[in-house]
Amino acid sequence: MDKIVNEINPYLVKIFNEVLIIEENALKGSRFNDLSIKEMHTIEAIGMYGENTTSEVAKKTYVTVGTLTVSINNLVKKGYVERIRSEEDRRVVKLGLTKKGRLLYRLHDKFHRDMVKETLSDLSEEEAEILVKGLRNLHLFLDRTKNSL
Amino acid sequence: MDKIVNEINPYLVKIFNEVLIIEENALKGSRFNDLSIKEMHTIEAIGMYGENTTSEVAKKTYVTVGTLTVSINNLVKKGYVERIRSEEDRRVVKLGLTKKGRLLYRLHDKFHRDMVKETLSDLSEEEAEILVKGLRNLHLFLDRTKNSL
DNA sequence: AAAATTAGTTTGAACATCAAAATGTTTGAC
DNA sequence: GTCAAACATTTTGATGTTCAAACTAATTTT
């Protein structure tokens, strides 16, 4: 047991440390080089269907609504996001992606899917299911930890 | 194949997004609440044996040496890190952890190890090996992507 | 021994973040 | 119906992080 912990731990540490840097660099090398990885994840949280409010996106991205407002100002200025006042409740702002924003969303989604495909490349169906089980355990641990703080 | 990509992708996205937040909150709730998660990872990169230089730690943490110098100033002030001029080459600064820094290092390491243990909790030896294989693939994908930028 | 290189520090500008105050809208109590 | 409370968002001011570039000091090369 300890042996395998010693094997997995460094992979996880390296993966966590590197994935953000790598995504940031992938952005910098693309035509969307006016965005940071944080802005990319904000766009990811806004999603394709313009149904999320400012508060909801702030919650998803773990920042205060004040911080999100500033960030959305920049994303609107850069042409990725638009604000739409809700007609049912005029306090509420729905956030949506522009055409350019949706293009980027799909590109980033493809990056993630390619990453997962590579991860599964030489695994059988049954082995992939086991991987899912492990990731589910990890995810449950994190959620439990989050809620016990 | 597509079905399982659709299953794994959201787990990875959530895990990546949450792990930093959760570690940050775990720190805030501990006796080491004067540190951010970035500072924690700097301490992790400095390591237990005081053999790493400023440049090496900057490279590991993906920041410029200037940024690291500022960060190390704070960690020295807070009592976690000490600078030791190298005697062989007096331009070089070796970074080491104080007693307090080493205590924190071990605590953080335990957090990681507990996380991995939970991930493996209901997996057999063979299943754990399959998980390692998947993580190795993911890690190789990230390294390949990094080097092709 | 002068010039070039290297390791690290300092500085100034840009940006991210939060908490708290401010603005505009809706809901509920009377 | 009106007024107070609650709510969603924005604005503001302070703090912290980051980078690039200028700088200092030590070493290596020529």
PDB file of C-alpha atoms in Angstrom, chain B residues 1-145:
ATOM      1  CA  MET B   1     -14.992   5.524 -25.765  1.00  0.00           C
ATOM      2  CA  ASP B   2     -16.779   8.887 -26.039  1.00  0.00           C
ATOM      3  CA  LYS B   3     -19.071   7.931 -23.196  1.00  0.00           C
ATOM      4  CA  ILE B   4     -16.179   7.438 -20.815  1.00  0.00           C
ATOM      5  CA  VAL B   5     -14.464  10.643 -21.947  1.00  0.00           C
ATOM      6  CA  ASN B   6     -17.674  12.419 -21.024  1.00  0.00           C
ATOM      7  CA  GLU B   7     -17.528  10.796 -17.631  1.00  0.00           C
ATOM      8  CA  ILE B   8     -13.863  11.455 -16.814  1.00  0.00           C
ATOM      9  CA  ASN B   9     -13.589  14.997 -18.171  1.00  0.00           C
ATOM     10  CA  PRO B  10     -15.913  16.626 -15.614  1.00  0.00           C
ATOM     11  CA  TYR B  11     -14.105  14.864 -12.768  1.00  0.00           C
ATOM     12  CA  LEU B  12     -10.756  16.156 -13.929  1.00  0.00           C
ATOM     13  CA  VAL B  13     -12.063  19.676 -14.459  1.00  0.00           C
ATOM     14  CA  LYS B  14     -13.613  19.727 -10.999  1.00  0.00           C
ATOM     15  CA  ILE B  15     -10.570  18.184  -9.347  1.00  0.00           C
ATOM     16  CA  PHE B  16      -8.207  20.696 -10.955  1.00  0.00           C
ATOM     17  CA  ASN B  17     -10.443  23.611 -10.073  1.00  0.00           C
ATOM     18  CA  GLU B  18     -11.055  22.550  -6.510  1.00  0.00           C
ATOM     19  CA  VAL B  19      -7.820  21.141  -5.222  1.00  0.00           C
ATOM     20  CA  LEU B  20      -6.099  24.514  -4.957  1.00  0.00           C
ATOM     21  CA  ILE B  21      -9.086  26.135  -3.263  1.00  0.00           C
ATOM     22  CA  ILE B  22      -9.360  23.266  -0.817  1.00  0.00           C
ATOM     23  CA  GLU B  23      -5.683  23.291   0.047  1.00  0.00           C
ATOM     24  CA  GLU B  24      -5.848  27.059   0.526  1.00  0.00           C
ATOM     25  CA  ASN B  25      -8.806  26.705   2.896  1.00  0.00           C
ATOM     26  CA  ALA B  26      -7.145  23.851   4.763  1.00  0.00           C
ATOM     27  CA  LEU B  27      -4.193  26.181   5.368  1.00  0.00           C
ATOM     28  CA  LYS B  28      -6.449  29.052   6.474  1.00  0.00           C
ATOM     29  CA  GLY B  29      -8.056  26.761   9.033  1.00  0.00           C
ATOM     30  CA  SER B  30      -4.734  25.572  10.462  1.00  0.00           C
ATOM     31  CA  ARG B  31      -2.122  27.157  12.694  1.00  0.00           C
ATOM     32  CA  PHE B  32      -0.267  28.085   9.474  1.00  0.00           C
ATOM     33  CA  ASN B  33      -2.910  30.572   8.410  1.00  0.00           C
ATOM     34  CA  ASP B  34      -0.371  33.246   7.528  1.00  0.00           C
ATOM     35  CA  LEU B  35       0.430  31.398   4.295  1.00  0.00           C
ATOM     36  CA  SER B  36      -1.182  31.198   0.863  1.00  0.00           C
ATOM     37  CA  ILE B  37      -1.248  28.033  -1.204  1.00  0.00           C
ATOM     38  CA  LYS B  38       1.397  29.521  -3.499  1.00  0.00           C
ATOM     39  CA  GLU B  39       3.682  30.044  -0.540  1.00  0.00           C
ATOM     40  CA  MET B  40       2.969  26.457   0.498  1.00  0.00           C
ATOM     41  CA  HIS B  41       4.051  25.212  -2.899  1.00  0.00           C
ATOM     42  CA  THR B  42       7.194  27.317  -2.711  1.00  0.00           C
ATOM     43  CA  ILE B  43       7.997  25.608   0.588  1.00  0.00           C
ATOM     44  CA  GLU B  44       7.271  22.273  -1.062  1.00  0.00           C
ATOM     45  CA  ALA B  45       9.715  23.139  -3.863  1.00  0.00           C
ATOM     46  CA  ILE B  46      12.422  24.217  -1.425  1.00  0.00           C
ATOM     47  CA  GLY B  47      12.257  20.772   0.128  1.00  0.00           C
ATOM     48  CA  MET B  48      13.615  19.226   3.286  1.00  0.00           C
ATOM     49  CA  TYR B  49      17.329  19.190   2.586  1.00  0.00           C
ATOM     50  CA  GLY B  50      18.367  22.782   1.845  1.00  0.00           C
ATOM     51  CA  GLU B  51      20.046  21.788  -1.392  1.00  0.00           C
ATOM     52  CA  ASN B  52      18.035  23.975  -3.818  1.00  0.00           C
ATOM     53  CA  THR B  53      19.135  27.372  -5.096  1.00  0.00           C
ATOM     54  CA  THR B  54      16.907  30.388  -5.794  1.00  0.00           C
ATOM     55  CA  SER B  55      17.043  29.718  -9.544  1.00  0.00           C
ATOM     56  CA  GLU B  56      16.145  26.052  -9.128  1.00  0.00           C
ATOM     57  CA  VAL B  57      13.140  26.786  -6.931  1.00  0.00           C
ATOM     58  CA  ALA B  58      11.978  29.515  -9.333  1.00  0.00           C
ATOM     59  CA  LYS B  59      12.105  27.026 -12.182  1.00  0.00           C
ATOM     60  CA  LYS B  60      10.186  24.377 -10.235  1.00  0.00           C
ATOM     61  CA  THR B  61       7.462  26.833  -9.269  1.00  0.00           C
ATOM     62  CA  TYR B  62       7.280  28.452 -12.728  1.00  0.00           C
ATOM     63  CA  VAL B  63       7.930  32.029 -11.600  1.00  0.00           C
ATOM     64  CA  THR B  64      10.761  34.438 -12.421  1.00  0.00           C
ATOM     65  CA  VAL B  65      13.672  34.713  -9.965  1.00  0.00           C
ATOM     66  CA  GLY B  66      12.583  38.273  -9.215  1.00  0.00           C
ATOM     67  CA  THR B  67       9.170  37.078  -8.128  1.00  0.00           C
ATOM     68  CA  LEU B  68      10.729  34.319  -6.063  1.00  0.00           C
ATOM     69  CA  THR B  69      13.053  36.747  -4.290  1.00  0.00           C
ATOM     70  CA  VAL B  70      10.053  38.792  -3.158  1.00  0.00           C
ATOM     71  CA  SER B  71       8.221  35.674  -2.027  1.00  0.00           C
ATOM     72  CA  ILE B  72      11.277  34.334  -0.167  1.00  0.00           C
ATOM     73  CA  ASN B  73      11.629  37.685   1.618  1.00  0.00           C
ATOM     74  CA  ASN B  74       8.142  37.131   3.019  1.00  0.00           C
ATOM     75  CA  LEU B  75       8.758  33.504   3.940  1.00  0.00           C
ATOM     76  CA  VAL B  76      11.970  34.480   5.745  1.00  0.00           C
ATOM     77  CA  LYS B  77      10.116  37.247   7.580  1.00  0.00           C
ATOM     78  CA  LYS B  78       7.414  34.745   8.599  1.00  0.00           C
ATOM     79  CA  GLY B  79      10.023  32.294   9.837  1.00  0.00           C
ATOM     80  CA  TYR B  80       9.591  29.383   7.432  1.00  0.00           C
ATOM     81  CA  VAL B  81      12.672  29.745   5.236  1.00  0.00           C
ATOM     82  CA  GLU B  82      16.316  30.704   5.560  1.00  0.00           C
ATOM     83  CA  ARG B  83      18.882  31.824   3.013  1.00  0.00           C
ATOM     84  CA  ILE B  84      22.368  30.383   3.057  1.00  0.00           C
ATOM     85  CA  ARG B  85      25.069  31.861   0.826  1.00  0.00           C
ATOM     86  CA  SER B  86      26.972  29.064  -0.899  1.00  0.00           C
ATOM     87  CA  GLU B  87      30.631  28.904   0.096  1.00  0.00           C
ATOM     88  CA  GLU B  88      31.749  27.382  -3.215  1.00  0.00           C
ATOM     89  CA  ASP B  89      30.174  30.165  -5.278  1.00  0.00           C
ATOM     90  CA  ARG B  90      29.214  33.269  -3.388  1.00  0.00           C
ATOM     91  CA  ARG B  91      26.715  34.405  -6.037  1.00  0.00           C
ATOM     92  CA  VAL B  92      24.547  31.409  -5.179  1.00  0.00           C
ATOM     93  CA  VAL B  93      21.900  31.337  -2.446  1.00  0.00           C
ATOM     94  CA  LYS B  94      20.769  27.978  -1.125  1.00  0.00           C
ATOM     95  CA  LEU B  95      17.244  27.935   0.286  1.00  0.00           C
ATOM     96  CA  GLY B  96      16.408  25.859   3.331  1.00  0.00           C
ATOM     97  CA  LEU B  97      13.461  25.351   5.656  1.00  0.00           C
ATOM     98  CA  THR B  98      13.506  26.340   9.307  1.00  0.00           C
ATOM     99  CA  LYS B  99      12.178  23.955  11.945  1.00  0.00           C
ATOM    100  CA  LYS B 100       8.734  25.542  11.509  1.00  0.00           C
ATOM    101  CA  GLY B 101       9.048  25.184   7.733  1.00  0.00           C
ATOM    102  CA  ARG B 102       9.927  21.507   8.016  1.00  0.00           C
ATOM    103  CA  LEU B 103       6.965  20.909  10.314  1.00  0.00           C
ATOM    104  CA  LEU B 104       4.655  22.457   7.749  1.00  0.00           C
ATOM    105  CA  TYR B 105       6.272  20.509   4.931  1.00  0.00           C
ATOM    106  CA  ARG B 106       5.535  17.242   6.689  1.00  0.00           C
ATOM    107  CA  LEU B 107       1.957  18.284   7.436  1.00  0.00           C
ATOM    108  CA  HIS B 108       1.315  19.143   3.816  1.00  0.00           C
ATOM    109  CA  ASP B 109       2.899  15.910   2.703  1.00  0.00           C
ATOM    110  CA  LYS B 110       0.525  14.062   5.020  1.00  0.00           C
ATOM    111  CA  PHE B 111      -2.441  15.867   3.451  1.00  0.00           C
ATOM    112  CA  HIS B 112      -1.323  14.626   0.050  1.00  0.00           C
ATOM    113  CA  ARG B 113      -0.744  11.103   1.275  1.00  0.00           C
ATOM    114  CA  ASP B 114      -4.146  10.958   2.959  1.00  0.00           C
ATOM    115  CA  MET B 115      -5.697  12.161  -0.253  1.00  0.00           C
ATOM    116  CA  VAL B 116      -4.015   9.370  -2.194  1.00  0.00           C
ATOM    117  CA  LYS B 117      -4.971   6.776   0.409  1.00  0.00           C
ATOM    118  CA  GLU B 118      -8.609   7.809   0.101  1.00  0.00           C
ATOM    119  CA  THR B 119      -8.347   7.615  -3.651  1.00  0.00           C
ATOM    120  CA  LEU B 120      -7.100   4.037  -3.351  1.00  0.00           C
ATOM    121  CA  SER B 121      -9.404   3.078  -0.491  1.00  0.00           C
ATOM    122  CA  ASP B 122     -11.599   0.524  -2.223  1.00  0.00           C
ATOM    123  CA  LEU B 123      -9.203  -0.497  -4.987  1.00  0.00           C
ATOM    124  CA  SER B 124      -7.298  -3.777  -5.105  1.00  0.00           C
ATOM    125  CA  GLU B 125      -3.566  -3.901  -5.753  1.00  0.00           C
ATOM    126  CA  GLU B 126      -4.201  -4.630  -9.452  1.00  0.00           C
ATOM    127  CA  GLU B 127      -6.747  -1.845  -9.767  1.00  0.00           C
ATOM    128  CA  ALA B 128      -4.336   0.618  -8.144  1.00  0.00           C
ATOM    129  CA  GLU B 129      -1.726  -0.323 -10.740  1.00  0.00           C
ATOM    130  CA  ILE B 130      -4.223   0.507 -13.485  1.00  0.00           C
ATOM    131  CA  LEU B 131      -4.857   3.905 -11.883  1.00  0.00           C
ATOM    132  CA  VAL B 132      -1.121   4.551 -11.868  1.00  0.00           C
ATOM    133  CA  LYS B 133      -1.005   3.667 -15.550  1.00  0.00           C
ATOM    134  CA  GLY B 134      -3.753   6.201 -16.308  1.00  0.00           C
ATOM    135  CA  LEU B 135      -2.078   8.941 -14.287  1.00  0.00           C
ATOM    136  CA  ARG B 136       1.242   8.186 -15.979  1.00  0.00           C
ATOM    137  CA  ASN B 137      -0.436   8.633 -19.377  1.00  0.00           C
ATOM    138  CA  LEU B 138      -1.921  11.937 -18.251  1.00  0.00           C
ATOM    139  CA  HIS B 139       1.423  13.096 -16.944  1.00  0.00           C
ATOM    140  CA  LEU B 140       3.169  12.121 -20.189  1.00  0.00           C
ATOM    141  CA  PHE B 141       0.548  14.009 -22.196  1.00  0.00           C
ATOM    142  CA  LEU B 142       1.143  17.139 -20.131  1.00  0.00           C
ATOM    143  CA  ASP B 143       4.926  16.891 -20.453  1.00  0.00           C
ATOM    144  CA  ARG B 144       4.646  16.355 -24.200  1.00  0.00           C
ATOM    145  CA  THR B 145       2.307  19.341 -24.504  1.00  0.00           C
TER     146      THR B 145
END
